[in-house]
């Protein structure tokens, strides 16, 4: 890449050497032409033209042509007034060679033309035409619960057809969290949670409660709690007792404290719960949930414990401590926000085995498989869709090899690709789930079936 400042400095010095007079050191130089450099951000219909600025220029005049001799210009792209050191050109043909040049302007003076820079626009991608997949319900081939993250507002007919047709477990994507169910210190809101639990009961599906305590879904009145630490702890105990009691016998399991461990260092996350209740707050929350319902299954749930070594060790230390002290815990939730090419099969097998060896249940609790982790794709393609399907098959096969009584569920974090949280989170196109936006199954769905033992 160009060291623009260094180049500008040399340009001004060389200009000065050409034009400096003995009488004074102010350069009376010929007005320098800019230097056009390679285009960037090259797409199907345009690119960014770049150049080295001229120190004394006020502005520039840009030409874009499909002719190397600039005998004709593209549309109105002749003498386009601009400033700075780049200009975004759009509205061009794909897979076509273009040339650009420019002149510098300072007051009434216009420099000579710069050199010409050549660029070829990207070839238009053919629209992705999905290959039809077998439309076979996942639950027909599963001997463990298959879960889906749901929202009360997304229980319409087309969703209902897939939810009740394919899945046997539901997790509220956000409506059973504290910021929704306990919006203010004097009011609860169980409307959406009740709707989800009632839908599950009507369709003979289990409900996994997510999540009693999560730093990212804590209402502001809790984050900014005005009472003493003792009052805070009592409030948390009362909340957990109220919620778990309300859904006793209706919600099979709970993520008690979600994501309590920091990334990359294995420390407890410095949440308001840690600050006001101390390091044993996770154990306290587990005990309070158990006190409210002796039969509910209690999980510790987190992300990146599929591959972050420090986080893995911290999770295992927490689990071992709970087991040693008799703190109630029934399983570990691996969120499984993974990619088509990461983490590896051996990484997933290894950490899953650590939890299985401790006699706990395993929940792959929020499965999505990024097809576009580097943000390079603007649309899905057959190759990547098949690679994604192979990763899903791998994940399901690993889970299916766990001893039967330790397989809690695999829960997919969204139904259709456009339902995913990942698009907003990463800001690039993404297709991480099992169904296209028209509710038709993807190769990822076929991979899931294969992992369950289905064969064509
Ligand atoms: O549906 C409402 C809409 O009516 C309203 O206009 C809009 C603006 O207020 O909010 C919409 O609800 C949003 C909801 O997602 C549905 O899009 C909530 O504000 C928003 O907070 C919620 O975000 C959820 C997030 O957790 C926070 O609860 C995401 O859906 C959900 O995918 C995400 O899931 C988390 C897991 O719980 C824990 N692991 C990480 C995972 C991803 O962050």
CSV table of C-alpha atoms and ligand atoms in Angstrom, one decimal:
chain,number,residue,atom,x,y,z
A,1,UNK,CA,0.0,0.0,0.0
A,2,UNK,CA,1.1,3.6,-0.5
A,3,UNK,CA,2.6,5.7,2.4
A,4,UNK,CA,0.5,8.7,1.3
A,5,UNK,CA,2.1,11.2,3.7
A,6,UNK,CA,5.6,10.1,2.8
A,7,UNK,CA,4.8,10.3,-0.9
A,8,UNK,CA,3.2,13.7,-0.5
A,9,UNK,CA,6.3,14.9,1.3
A,10,UNK,CA,8.6,13.7,-1.4
A,11,UNK,CA,6.3,15.2,-4.1
A,12,UNK,CA,6.4,18.6,-2.5
A,13,UNK,CA,10.2,18.5,-2.0
A,14,UNK,CA,10.8,17.3,-5.6
A,15,UNK,CA,8.5,20.0,-6.8
A,16,UNK,CA,10.4,22.5,-4.8
A,17,UNK,CA,13.7,21.3,-6.2
A,18,UNK,CA,12.4,21.8,-9.8
A,19,UNK,CA,11.0,25.3,-9.2
A,20,UNK,CA,12.8,26.9,-6.2
A,21,UNK,CA,14.5,30.2,-7.2
A,22,UNK,CA,17.6,31.6,-5.4
A,23,UNK,CA,15.7,34.8,-4.4
A,24,UNK,CA,13.3,33.0,-2.0
A,25,UNK,CA,12.5,29.6,-0.9
A,26,UNK,CA,8.8,29.8,-1.9
A,27,UNK,CA,8.5,27.3,-4.8
A,28,UNK,CA,7.2,28.8,-8.1
A,29,UNK,CA,6.5,25.3,-9.5
A,30,UNK,CA,4.6,24.0,-12.4
A,31,UNK,CA,1.3,22.8,-10.9
A,32,UNK,CA,1.7,19.1,-10.3
A,33,UNK,CA,-0.7,16.6,-11.8
A,34,UNK,CA,-2.1,14.0,-9.3
A,35,UNK,CA,-1.0,10.4,-9.5
A,36,UNK,CA,-3.8,7.9,-10.1
A,37,UNK,CA,-3.3,4.7,-8.1
A,38,UNK,CA,-5.1,1.3,-8.1
A,39,UNK,CA,-8.8,1.2,-7.5
A,40,UNK,CA,-10.2,-0.5,-4.4
A,41,UNK,CA,-13.6,-1.9,-3.3
A,42,UNK,CA,-14.1,-3.3,-6.8
A,43,UNK,CA,-17.6,-4.7,-7.2
A,44,UNK,CA,-20.0,-5.8,-10.0
A,45,UNK,CA,-21.1,-2.2,-10.7
A,46,UNK,CA,-18.3,0.0,-9.6
A,47,UNK,CA,-15.1,0.7,-7.7
A,48,UNK,CA,-13.4,3.3,-5.6
A,49,UNK,CA,-11.0,5.5,-7.7
A,50,UNK,CA,-7.9,6.5,-5.7
A,51,UNK,CA,-5.1,9.0,-6.2
A,52,UNK,CA,-2.2,10.7,-4.5
A,53,UNK,CA,-3.3,14.2,-3.6
A,54,UNK,CA,-1.4,17.3,-4.8
A,55,UNK,CA,-0.5,19.5,-1.8
A,56,UNK,CA,-1.7,22.8,-3.2
A,57,UNK,CA,-4.8,21.5,-4.9
A,58,UNK,CA,-8.3,22.7,-3.8
A,59,UNK,CA,-10.1,20.0,-5.8
A,60,UNK,CA,-9.9,17.5,-8.7
A,61,UNK,CA,-11.7,16.8,-12.0
A,62,UNK,CA,-12.2,13.0,-12.5
A,63,UNK,CA,-12.7,11.3,-15.9
A,64,UNK,CA,-13.9,7.7,-16.2
A,65,UNK,CA,-14.0,5.9,-19.6
A,66,UNK,CA,-14.3,2.5,-21.1
A,67,UNK,CA,-11.8,3.6,-23.7
A,68,UNK,CA,-8.1,3.6,-22.9
A,69,UNK,CA,-7.7,6.8,-24.9
A,70,UNK,CA,-10.6,8.5,-23.2
A,71,UNK,CA,-12.2,9.1,-26.6
A,72,UNK,CA,-15.6,8.7,-24.8
A,73,UNK,CA,-16.7,8.9,-21.2
A,74,UNK,CA,-19.1,6.8,-19.1
A,75,UNK,CA,-22.3,8.7,-18.6
A,76,UNK,CA,-21.6,12.1,-17.0
A,77,UNK,CA,-18.3,10.9,-15.6
A,78,UNK,CA,-16.2,13.6,-17.3
A,79,UNK,CA,-14.5,16.4,-15.3
A,80,UNK,CA,-16.4,15.2,-12.2
A,81,UNK,CA,-15.5,17.7,-9.4
A,82,UNK,CA,-14.3,16.0,-6.3
A,83,UNK,CA,-11.9,16.4,-3.4
A,84,UNK,CA,-9.8,14.3,-1.1
A,85,UNK,CA,-8.0,11.2,-2.4
A,86,UNK,CA,-10.8,8.9,-3.6
A,87,UNK,CA,-14.2,8.8,-5.4
A,88,UNK,CA,-16.7,6.0,-5.4
A,89,UNK,CA,-17.8,5.2,-9.0
A,90,UNK,CA,-21.0,3.2,-9.4
A,91,UNK,CA,-23.6,2.4,-12.1
A,92,UNK,CA,-21.1,0.5,-14.3
A,93,UNK,CA,-21.3,-2.7,-16.2
A,94,UNK,CA,-20.1,-5.9,-14.5
A,95,UNK,CA,-17.0,-7.7,-15.8
A,96,UNK,CA,-15.8,-4.6,-17.9
A,97,UNK,CA,-12.5,-2.8,-18.0
A,98,UNK,CA,-12.6,0.9,-17.2
A,99,UNK,CA,-9.9,3.7,-17.0
A,100,UNK,CA,-9.8,6.7,-14.8
A,101,UNK,CA,-7.6,9.8,-14.7
A,102,UNK,CA,-7.9,13.2,-13.1
A,103,UNK,CA,-6.5,16.7,-12.9
A,104,UNK,CA,-5.8,18.9,-9.9
A,105,UNK,CA,-7.4,22.3,-9.5
A,106,UNK,CA,-6.1,25.3,-7.5
A,107,UNK,CA,-8.1,28.4,-8.0
A,108,UNK,CA,-8.1,29.1,-11.7
A,109,UNK,CA,-5.2,26.8,-12.4
A,110,UNK,CA,-5.8,23.2,-13.7
A,111,UNK,CA,-3.0,20.7,-13.8
A,112,UNK,CA,-2.2,18.3,-16.6
A,113,UNK,CA,-3.9,14.9,-16.6
A,114,UNK,CA,-2.7,12.3,-14.2
A,115,UNK,CA,-1.6,8.9,-15.4
A,116,UNK,CA,-4.5,6.5,-16.3
A,117,UNK,CA,-5.4,3.8,-13.9
A,118,UNK,CA,-7.1,0.6,-15.2
A,119,UNK,CA,-9.7,-1.5,-13.4
A,120,UNK,CA,-12.0,-4.3,-14.3
A,121,UNK,CA,-15.4,-4.6,-12.5
A,122,UNK,CA,-16.3,-7.9,-10.9
A,123,UNK,CA,-18.3,-10.6,-12.8
A,124,UNK,CA,-22.0,-10.6,-11.9
A,125,UNK,CA,-22.7,-13.6,-9.7
A,126,UNK,CA,-25.4,-15.8,-11.1
A,127,UNK,CA,-28.4,-15.7,-8.8
A,128,UNK,CA,-28.2,-18.6,-6.3
A,129,UNK,CA,-30.8,-21.3,-7.3
A,130,UNK,CA,-31.2,-23.7,-4.3
A,131,UNK,CA,-31.1,-27.4,-4.9
A,132,UNK,CA,-34.2,-29.1,-3.7
A,133,UNK,CA,-33.7,-31.1,-0.4
A,134,UNK,CA,-35.7,-34.0,1.1
A,135,UNK,CA,-38.5,-32.5,3.2
A,136,UNK,CA,-38.5,-35.0,6.1
A,137,UNK,CA,-39.2,-33.9,9.7
A,138,UNK,CA,-36.2,-34.0,11.9
A,139,UNK,CA,-38.2,-35.3,14.8
A,140,UNK,CA,-39.0,-38.4,12.8
A,141,UNK,CA,-35.4,-39.5,13.0
A,142,UNK,CA,-34.4,-38.2,16.5
A,143,UNK,CA,-34.2,-40.2,19.7
A,144,UNK,CA,-33.6,-37.0,21.7
A,145,UNK,CA,-35.3,-33.6,21.8
A,146,UNK,CA,-34.8,-31.3,18.8
A,147,UNK,CA,-35.2,-27.7,19.8
A,148,UNK,CA,-36.0,-24.3,18.2
A,149,UNK,CA,-35.6,-20.8,19.4
A,150,UNK,CA,-39.0,-19.0,19.1
A,151,UNK,CA,-40.6,-15.7,19.6
A,152,UNK,CA,-44.2,-15.2,20.7
A,153,UNK,CA,-44.8,-13.0,17.7
A,154,UNK,CA,-43.5,-15.6,15.2
A,155,UNK,CA,-46.0,-18.4,15.8
A,156,UNK,CA,-47.9,-17.7,12.5
A,157,UNK,CA,-49.2,-20.6,10.3
A,158,UNK,CA,-46.0,-21.0,8.3
A,159,UNK,CA,-43.8,-21.0,11.4
A,160,UNK,CA,-46.3,-23.3,13.2
A,161,UNK,CA,-46.1,-25.8,10.4
A,162,UNK,CA,-42.4,-26.1,10.8
A,163,UNK,CA,-42.3,-25.8,14.6
A,164,UNK,CA,-44.9,-28.4,15.4
A,165,UNK,CA,-43.8,-30.5,12.4
A,166,UNK,CA,-40.1,-30.7,13.0
A,167,UNK,CA,-39.3,-29.9,16.7
A,168,UNK,CA,-40.0,-31.3,20.2
A,169,UNK,CA,-38.4,-28.6,22.3
A,170,UNK,CA,-38.7,-24.8,22.4
A,171,UNK,CA,-36.5,-22.1,23.8
A,172,UNK,CA,-37.7,-18.5,24.1
A,173,UNK,CA,-35.2,-16.5,22.0
A,174,UNK,CA,-35.6,-13.5,24.4
A,175,UNK,CA,-39.1,-13.5,26.0
A,176,UNK,CA,-38.2,-15.5,29.1
A,177,UNK,CA,-35.3,-13.3,30.1
A,178,UNK,CA,-35.3,-11.0,33.1
A,179,UNK,CA,-35.5,-7.7,31.1
A,180,UNK,CA,-38.8,-8.9,29.6
A,181,UNK,CA,-40.4,-10.8,32.5
A,182,UNK,CA,-39.3,-8.3,35.3
A,183,UNK,CA,-39.3,-4.9,33.6
A,184,UNK,CA,-39.6,-3.0,36.8
A,185,UNK,CA,-39.1,-3.7,40.4
A,186,UNK,CA,-42.9,-3.7,41.0
A,187,UNK,CA,-44.1,-5.6,38.0
A,188,UNK,CA,-43.8,-8.9,36.2
A,189,UNK,CA,-44.7,-9.5,32.5
A,190,UNK,CA,-45.3,-13.2,31.8
A,191,UNK,CA,-47.5,-12.7,28.8
A,192,UNK,CA,-45.1,-13.8,26.0
A,193,UNK,CA,-43.5,-16.5,28.2
A,194,UNK,CA,-47.0,-17.9,28.9
A,195,UNK,CA,-47.8,-17.9,25.2
A,196,UNK,CA,-44.7,-19.8,24.4
A,197,UNK,CA,-45.2,-22.4,27.2
A,198,UNK,CA,-48.9,-22.8,26.2
A,199,UNK,CA,-48.0,-23.3,22.5
A,200,UNK,CA,-45.4,-26.0,23.5
A,201,UNK,CA,-47.9,-27.8,25.8
A,202,UNK,CA,-50.5,-27.7,23.0
A,203,UNK,CA,-48.0,-29.3,20.6
A,204,UNK,CA,-46.5,-31.9,23.1
A,205,UNK,CA,-43.2,-30.1,23.2
A,206,UNK,CA,-40.9,-29.5,26.1
A,207,UNK,CA,-39.7,-26.0,27.1
A,208,UNK,CA,-36.2,-25.1,28.0
A,209,UNK,CA,-36.1,-21.9,30.1
A,210,UNK,CA,-33.6,-19.3,28.9
A,211,UNK,CA,-32.3,-17.6,31.0
A,212,UNK,CA,-32.9,-16.7,34.6
A,213,UNK,CA,-29.8,-14.5,35.0
A,214,UNK,CA,-27.9,-13.0,32.0
A,215,UNK,CA,-25.9,-9.8,32.2
A,216,UNK,CA,-27.1,-8.9,28.6
A,217,UNK,CA,-30.8,-9.1,29.5
A,218,UNK,CA,-30.8,-7.4,32.8
A,219,UNK,CA,-33.4,-4.7,33.3
A,220,UNK,CA,-31.8,-1.3,33.9
A,221,UNK,CA,-33.4,-1.0,37.4
A,222,UNK,CA,-31.4,-4.1,38.3
A,223,UNK,CA,-28.2,-3.0,36.7
A,224,UNK,CA,-28.6,0.3,38.6
A,225,UNK,CA,-30.0,-1.3,41.7
A,226,UNK,CA,-30.4,1.4,44.4
A,227,UNK,CA,-30.6,-0.8,47.5
A,228,UNK,CA,-28.0,-2.6,49.5
A,229,UNK,CA,-26.2,-5.7,48.3
A,230,UNK,CA,-28.2,-7.8,50.8
A,231,UNK,CA,-31.4,-6.4,49.3
A,232,UNK,CA,-30.1,-7.1,45.8
A,233,UNK,CA,-29.4,-10.7,46.7
A,234,UNK,CA,-32.8,-11.1,48.2
A,235,UNK,CA,-34.4,-9.6,45.1
A,236,UNK,CA,-32.5,-12.1,42.9
A,237,UNK,CA,-33.6,-15.0,45.1
A,238,UNK,CA,-37.2,-13.8,45.0
A,239,UNK,CA,-37.1,-13.4,41.2
A,240,UNK,CA,-35.7,-16.9,40.6
A,241,UNK,CA,-38.1,-18.4,43.1
A,242,UNK,CA,-41.1,-16.6,41.5
A,243,UNK,CA,-40.3,-17.6,38.0
A,244,UNK,CA,-39.2,-21.2,38.6
A,245,UNK,CA,-42.3,-21.8,40.8
A,246,UNK,CA,-44.6,-20.3,38.2
A,247,UNK,CA,-43.4,-22.7,35.5
A,248,UNK,CA,-42.9,-25.7,37.8
A,249,UNK,CA,-43.8,-28.9,35.9
A,250,UNK,CA,-44.3,-26.9,32.7
A,251,UNK,CA,-40.7,-25.8,32.0
A,252,UNK,CA,-38.4,-28.9,32.0
A,253,UNK,CA,-35.1,-27.0,32.4
A,254,UNK,CA,-33.4,-23.6,32.9
A,255,UNK,CA,-30.2,-21.9,32.0
A,256,UNK,CA,-29.7,-20.5,35.4
A,257,UNK,CA,-26.8,-18.1,34.8
A,258,UNK,CA,-26.0,-17.5,31.2
A,259,UNK,CA,-22.4,-16.6,30.1
A,260,UNK,CA,-20.9,-16.0,33.6
A,261,UNK,CA,-17.4,-16.5,32.3
A,262,UNK,CA,-15.3,-13.9,30.5
A,263,UNK,CA,-13.8,-14.6,27.1
A,264,UNK,CA,-10.1,-15.4,26.9
A,265,UNK,CA,-9.2,-15.3,30.6
A,266,UNK,CA,-11.5,-17.7,32.4
A,267,UNK,CA,-12.5,-15.1,35.0
A,268,UNK,CA,-16.0,-14.6,36.2
A,269,UNK,CA,-17.6,-11.8,34.2
A,270,UNK,CA,-17.7,-8.6,36.2
A,271,UNK,CA,-21.5,-8.3,36.1
A,272,UNK,CA,-23.7,-6.5,38.6
A,273,UNK,CA,-24.4,-10.0,40.0
A,274,UNK,CA,-20.8,-10.6,40.7
A,275,UNK,CA,-20.3,-7.1,42.1
A,276,UNK,CA,-23.3,-7.3,44.5
A,277,UNK,CA,-23.4,-11.0,45.4
A,278,UNK,CA,-19.8,-12.1,45.2
A,279,UNK,CA,-18.1,-14.9,43.4
A,280,UNK,CA,-20.5,-17.6,44.7
A,281,UNK,CA,-23.5,-16.0,43.1
A,282,UNK,CA,-23.8,-18.6,40.4
A,283,UNK,CA,-24.0,-21.4,43.0
A,284,UNK,CA,-26.6,-19.4,45.0
A,285,UNK,CA,-28.8,-19.0,41.9
A,286,UNK,CA,-28.6,-22.7,41.2
A,287,UNK,CA,-29.6,-23.5,44.7
A,288,UNK,CA,-32.5,-21.1,44.7
A,289,UNK,CA,-33.8,-22.6,41.4
A,290,UNK,CA,-33.5,-26.1,42.9
A,291,UNK,CA,-35.3,-25.1,46.1
A,292,UNK,CA,-38.2,-23.8,43.9
A,293,UNK,CA,-38.5,-27.0,41.8
A,294,UNK,CA,-36.9,-30.3,42.9
A,295,UNK,CA,-37.3,-31.8,39.4
A,296,UNK,CA,-36.3,-29.0,37.1
A,297,UNK,CA,-33.1,-29.6,35.2
A,298,UNK,CA,-30.5,-26.9,35.8
A,299,UNK,CA,-27.9,-25.9,33.2
A,300,UNK,CA,-24.8,-23.7,33.0
A,301,UNK,CA,-24.9,-22.2,29.5
A,302,UNK,CA,-22.1,-20.3,27.6
A,303,UNK,CA,-20.6,-19.6,24.2
A,304,UNK,CA,-17.1,-20.2,22.8
A,305,UNK,CA,-16.6,-23.0,25.4
A,306,UNK,CA,-16.4,-25.1,22.2
A,307,UNK,CA,-12.9,-23.8,21.6
A,308,UNK,CA,-11.7,-21.1,24.1
A,309,UNK,CA,-9.3,-23.0,26.3
A,310,UNK,CA,-9.4,-20.6,29.3
A,311,UNK,CA,-13.1,-20.4,29.1
A,312,UNK,CA,-13.4,-24.2,28.8
A,313,UNK,CA,-11.2,-24.7,31.9
A,314,UNK,CA,-13.2,-22.1,33.9
A,315,UNK,CA,-16.4,-23.9,32.9
A,316,UNK,CA,-15.0,-27.3,33.9
A,317,UNK,CA,-13.7,-25.8,37.2
A,318,UNK,CA,-17.1,-24.4,38.0
A,319,UNK,CA,-18.8,-27.7,37.2
A,320,UNK,CA,-16.3,-29.7,39.3
A,321,UNK,CA,-16.7,-27.2,42.2
A,322,UNK,CA,-20.5,-27.6,42.0
A,323,UNK,CA,-20.2,-31.4,41.9
A,324,UNK,CA,-17.8,-31.4,44.8
A,325,UNK,CA,-19.9,-29.1,46.9
A,326,UNK,CA,-23.3,-30.6,46.0
A,327,UNK,CA,-24.5,-27.5,44.3
A,328,UNK,CA,-27.3,-28.6,42.0
A,329,UNK,CA,-26.4,-28.8,38.3
A,330,UNK,CA,-27.7,-31.2,35.7
A,331,UNK,CA,-26.0,-30.2,32.6
A,332,UNK,CA,-23.9,-27.8,30.4
A,333,UNK,CA,-25.3,-25.8,27.5
A,334,UNK,CA,-22.8,-25.3,24.6
A,335,UNK,CA,-24.4,-22.5,22.6
A,336,UNK,CA,-22.7,-23.7,19.4
A,337,UNK,CA,-22.6,-20.4,17.5
A,338,UNK,CA,-20.1,-21.9,15.1
A,339,UNK,CA,-19.0,-21.6,11.4
A,340,UNK,CA,-19.1,-24.0,8.5
A,341,UNK,CA,-15.4,-24.5,9.0
A,342,UNK,CA,-14.8,-24.0,12.7
A,343,UNK,CA,-14.4,-25.3,15.3
A,344,UNK,CA,-13.0,-28.7,14.3
A,345,UNK,CA,-14.7,-32.1,15.0
A,346,UNK,CA,-12.0,-33.0,17.4
A,347,UNK,CA,-12.4,-29.8,19.4
A,348,UNK,CA,-16.1,-30.4,19.7
A,349,UNK,CA,-15.7,-34.1,20.6
A,350,UNK,CA,-13.1,-33.3,23.2
A,351,UNK,CA,-15.0,-30.7,25.2
A,352,UNK,CA,-18.3,-32.6,24.9
A,353,UNK,CA,-16.5,-35.6,26.3
A,354,UNK,CA,-15.3,-33.7,29.3
A,355,UNK,CA,-18.8,-32.9,30.3
A,356,UNK,CA,-20.1,-36.4,29.5
A,357,UNK,CA,-17.3,-37.8,31.7
A,358,UNK,CA,-18.6,-35.8,34.6
A,359,UNK,CA,-21.9,-37.5,34.3
A,360,UNK,CA,-23.8,-34.4,33.2
A,361,UNK,CA,-26.2,-33.8,30.4
A,362,UNK,CA,-25.2,-31.9,27.3
A,363,UNK,CA,-27.3,-29.3,25.5
A,364,UNK,CA,-26.2,-27.9,22.2
A,365,UNK,CA,-28.3,-25.0,23.0
A,366,UNK,CA,-28.2,-22.3,20.3
A,367,UNK,CA,-26.9,-23.9,17.2
A,368,UNK,CA,-26.2,-21.7,14.2
A,369,UNK,CA,-23.5,-22.4,11.5
A,370,UNK,CA,-22.1,-19.3,9.8
A,371,UNK,CA,-21.8,-19.8,6.1
A,372,UNK,CA,-20.1,-16.4,5.7
A,373,UNK,CA,-17.8,-15.9,8.7
A,374,UNK,CA,-15.4,-13.7,6.7
A,375,UNK,CA,-18.1,-11.6,5.2
A,376,UNK,CA,-16.8,-12.2,1.7
A,377,UNK,CA,-20.1,-13.7,0.2
A,378,UNK,CA,-22.9,-11.5,-1.0
A,379,UNK,CA,-25.1,-14.5,-1.6
A,380,UNK,CA,-25.1,-18.2,-0.6
A,381,UNK,CA,-23.8,-20.7,-3.1
A,382,UNK,CA,-24.2,-24.5,-3.6
A,383,UNK,CA,-20.7,-25.3,-2.4
A,384,UNK,CA,-20.9,-23.3,0.8
A,385,UNK,CA,-24.4,-24.6,1.5
A,386,UNK,CA,-23.1,-28.2,1.2
A,387,UNK,CA,-20.1,-27.4,3.4
A,388,UNK,CA,-22.5,-26.0,6.0
A,389,UNK,CA,-24.6,-29.1,5.7
A,390,UNK,CA,-21.5,-31.3,6.3
A,391,UNK,CA,-20.7,-29.3,9.5
A,392,UNK,CA,-24.3,-29.7,10.8
A,393,UNK,CA,-24.1,-33.5,10.1
A,394,UNK,CA,-20.8,-33.6,12.1
A,395,UNK,CA,-22.3,-31.7,15.1
A,396,UNK,CA,-25.4,-33.9,15.2
A,397,UNK,CA,-23.3,-37.1,14.9
A,398,UNK,CA,-21.1,-36.0,17.8
A,399,UNK,CA,-24.2,-35.3,19.9
A,400,UNK,CA,-25.9,-38.6,18.8
A,401,UNK,CA,-22.9,-40.5,20.1
A,402,UNK,CA,-23.4,-39.2,23.7
A,403,UNK,CA,-24.9,-41.8,26.1
A,404,UNK,CA,-28.7,-41.6,25.7
A,405,UNK,CA,-29.5,-40.4,29.2
A,406,UNK,CA,-27.0,-37.5,28.8
A,407,UNK,CA,-28.4,-36.2,25.5
A,408,UNK,CA,-30.6,-33.3,26.7
A,409,UNK,CA,-31.3,-31.6,23.3
A,410,UNK,CA,-29.9,-29.9,20.2
A,411,UNK,CA,-31.6,-26.5,19.9
A,412,UNK,CA,-31.3,-24.5,16.7
A,413,UNK,CA,-31.1,-20.7,17.2
A,414,UNK,CA,-33.7,-19.6,14.7
A,415,UNK,CA,-35.9,-21.1,11.9
A,416,UNK,CA,-35.2,-19.3,8.7
A,417,UNK,CA,-31.9,-17.8,7.6
A,418,UNK,CA,-33.3,-14.2,7.8
A,419,UNK,CA,-34.5,-14.8,11.4
A,420,UNK,CA,-30.9,-15.1,12.6
A,421,UNK,CA,-29.5,-12.6,15.1
A,422,UNK,CA,-26.1,-12.9,13.4
A,423,UNK,CA,-26.9,-10.5,10.5
A,424,UNK,CA,-27.4,-7.6,12.8
A,425,UNK,CA,-24.6,-8.7,15.1
A,426,UNK,CA,-21.9,-9.1,12.4
A,427,UNK,CA,-23.4,-6.6,9.9
A,428,UNK,CA,-22.9,-8.9,6.8
A,429,UNK,CA,-25.1,-11.3,4.8
A,430,UNK,CA,-25.5,-14.6,6.6
A,431,UNK,CA,-27.4,-17.9,6.1
A,432,UNK,CA,-26.7,-19.9,9.3
A,433,UNK,CA,-29.9,-21.9,9.8
A,434,UNK,CA,-31.8,-24.9,8.5
A,435,UNK,CA,-34.5,-23.3,6.3
A,436,UNK,CA,-34.5,-20.8,3.5
A,437,UNK,CA,-36.7,-17.7,3.9
A,438,UNK,CA,-39.5,-19.6,2.0
A,439,UNK,CA,-39.4,-22.2,4.8
A,440,UNK,CA,-37.9,-24.8,2.5
A,441,UNK,CA,-35.2,-27.0,3.9
A,442,UNK,CA,-31.5,-26.3,3.1
A,443,UNK,CA,-28.6,-28.8,2.8
A,444,UNK,CA,-28.0,-27.9,6.4
A,445,UNK,CA,-31.4,-29.6,7.2
A,446,UNK,CA,-30.3,-32.6,5.2
A,447,UNK,CA,-27.1,-32.7,7.1
A,448,UNK,CA,-29.0,-32.7,10.4
A,449,UNK,CA,-31.1,-35.6,9.1
A,450,UNK,CA,-27.9,-37.5,8.1
A,451,UNK,CA,-26.5,-36.9,11.6
A,452,UNK,CA,-29.6,-38.4,13.0
A,453,UNK,CA,-29.0,-41.6,10.9
A,454,UNK,CA,-31.3,-40.8,8.0
A,455,UNK,CA,-30.1,-42.1,4.6
A,456,UNK,CA,-31.5,-41.3,1.2
B,1,LIG,O1,-39.6,-8.1,18.6
B,1,LIG,C1,-39.3,-6.8,19.1
B,1,LIG,C2,-39.9,-5.7,18.3
B,1,LIG,O2,-41.3,-5.8,18.3
B,1,LIG,C3,-39.4,-4.4,18.8
B,1,LIG,O3,-39.9,-3.4,17.9
B,1,LIG,C4,-37.9,-4.4,18.8
B,1,LIG,C5,-37.3,-3.1,19.3
B,1,LIG,O4,-37.5,-3.0,20.7
B,1,LIG,O5,-37.4,-5.4,19.7
B,1,LIG,C6,-37.8,-6.7,19.2
B,1,LIG,O6,-37.3,-7.6,20.1
B,1,LIG,C7,-35.9,-7.9,20.0
B,1,LIG,C8,-35.7,-9.4,19.8
B,1,LIG,O7,-34.3,-9.7,19.9
B,1,LIG,C9,-36.3,-9.9,18.5
B,1,LIG,O8,-35.6,-9.3,17.4
B,1,LIG,C10,-35.3,-7.5,21.4
B,1,LIG,O9,-35.4,-6.1,21.5
B,1,LIG,C11,-33.8,-7.9,21.4
B,1,LIG,O10,-33.3,-7.7,22.7
B,1,LIG,C12,-33.8,-9.4,21.1
B,1,LIG,O11,-32.4,-9.8,21.1
B,1,LIG,C13,-32.1,-11.2,21.4
B,1,LIG,C14,-30.9,-11.2,22.3
B,1,LIG,O12,-30.5,-12.5,22.7
B,1,LIG,C15,-31.2,-10.4,23.6
B,1,LIG,O13,-32.2,-11.0,24.4
B,1,LIG,C16,-31.9,-12.0,20.2
B,1,LIG,O14,-33.1,-12.1,19.5
B,1,LIG,C17,-31.4,-13.4,20.6
B,1,LIG,O15,-31.0,-14.1,19.4
B,1,LIG,C18,-30.2,-13.3,21.5
B,1,LIG,O16,-29.8,-14.5,21.9
B,1,LIG,C19,-28.6,-14.7,22.7
B,1,LIG,C20,-28.9,-15.7,23.7
B,1,LIG,O17,-30.0,-15.4,24.5
B,1,LIG,C21,-27.7,-16.0,24.5
B,1,LIG,N1,-26.5,-16.3,23.7
B,1,LIG,C22,-26.2,-15.3,22.6
B,1,LIG,C23,-27.5,-15.1,21.8
B,1,LIG,C24,-27.2,-14.0,20.7
B,1,LIG,O18,-26.9,-12.8,21.3
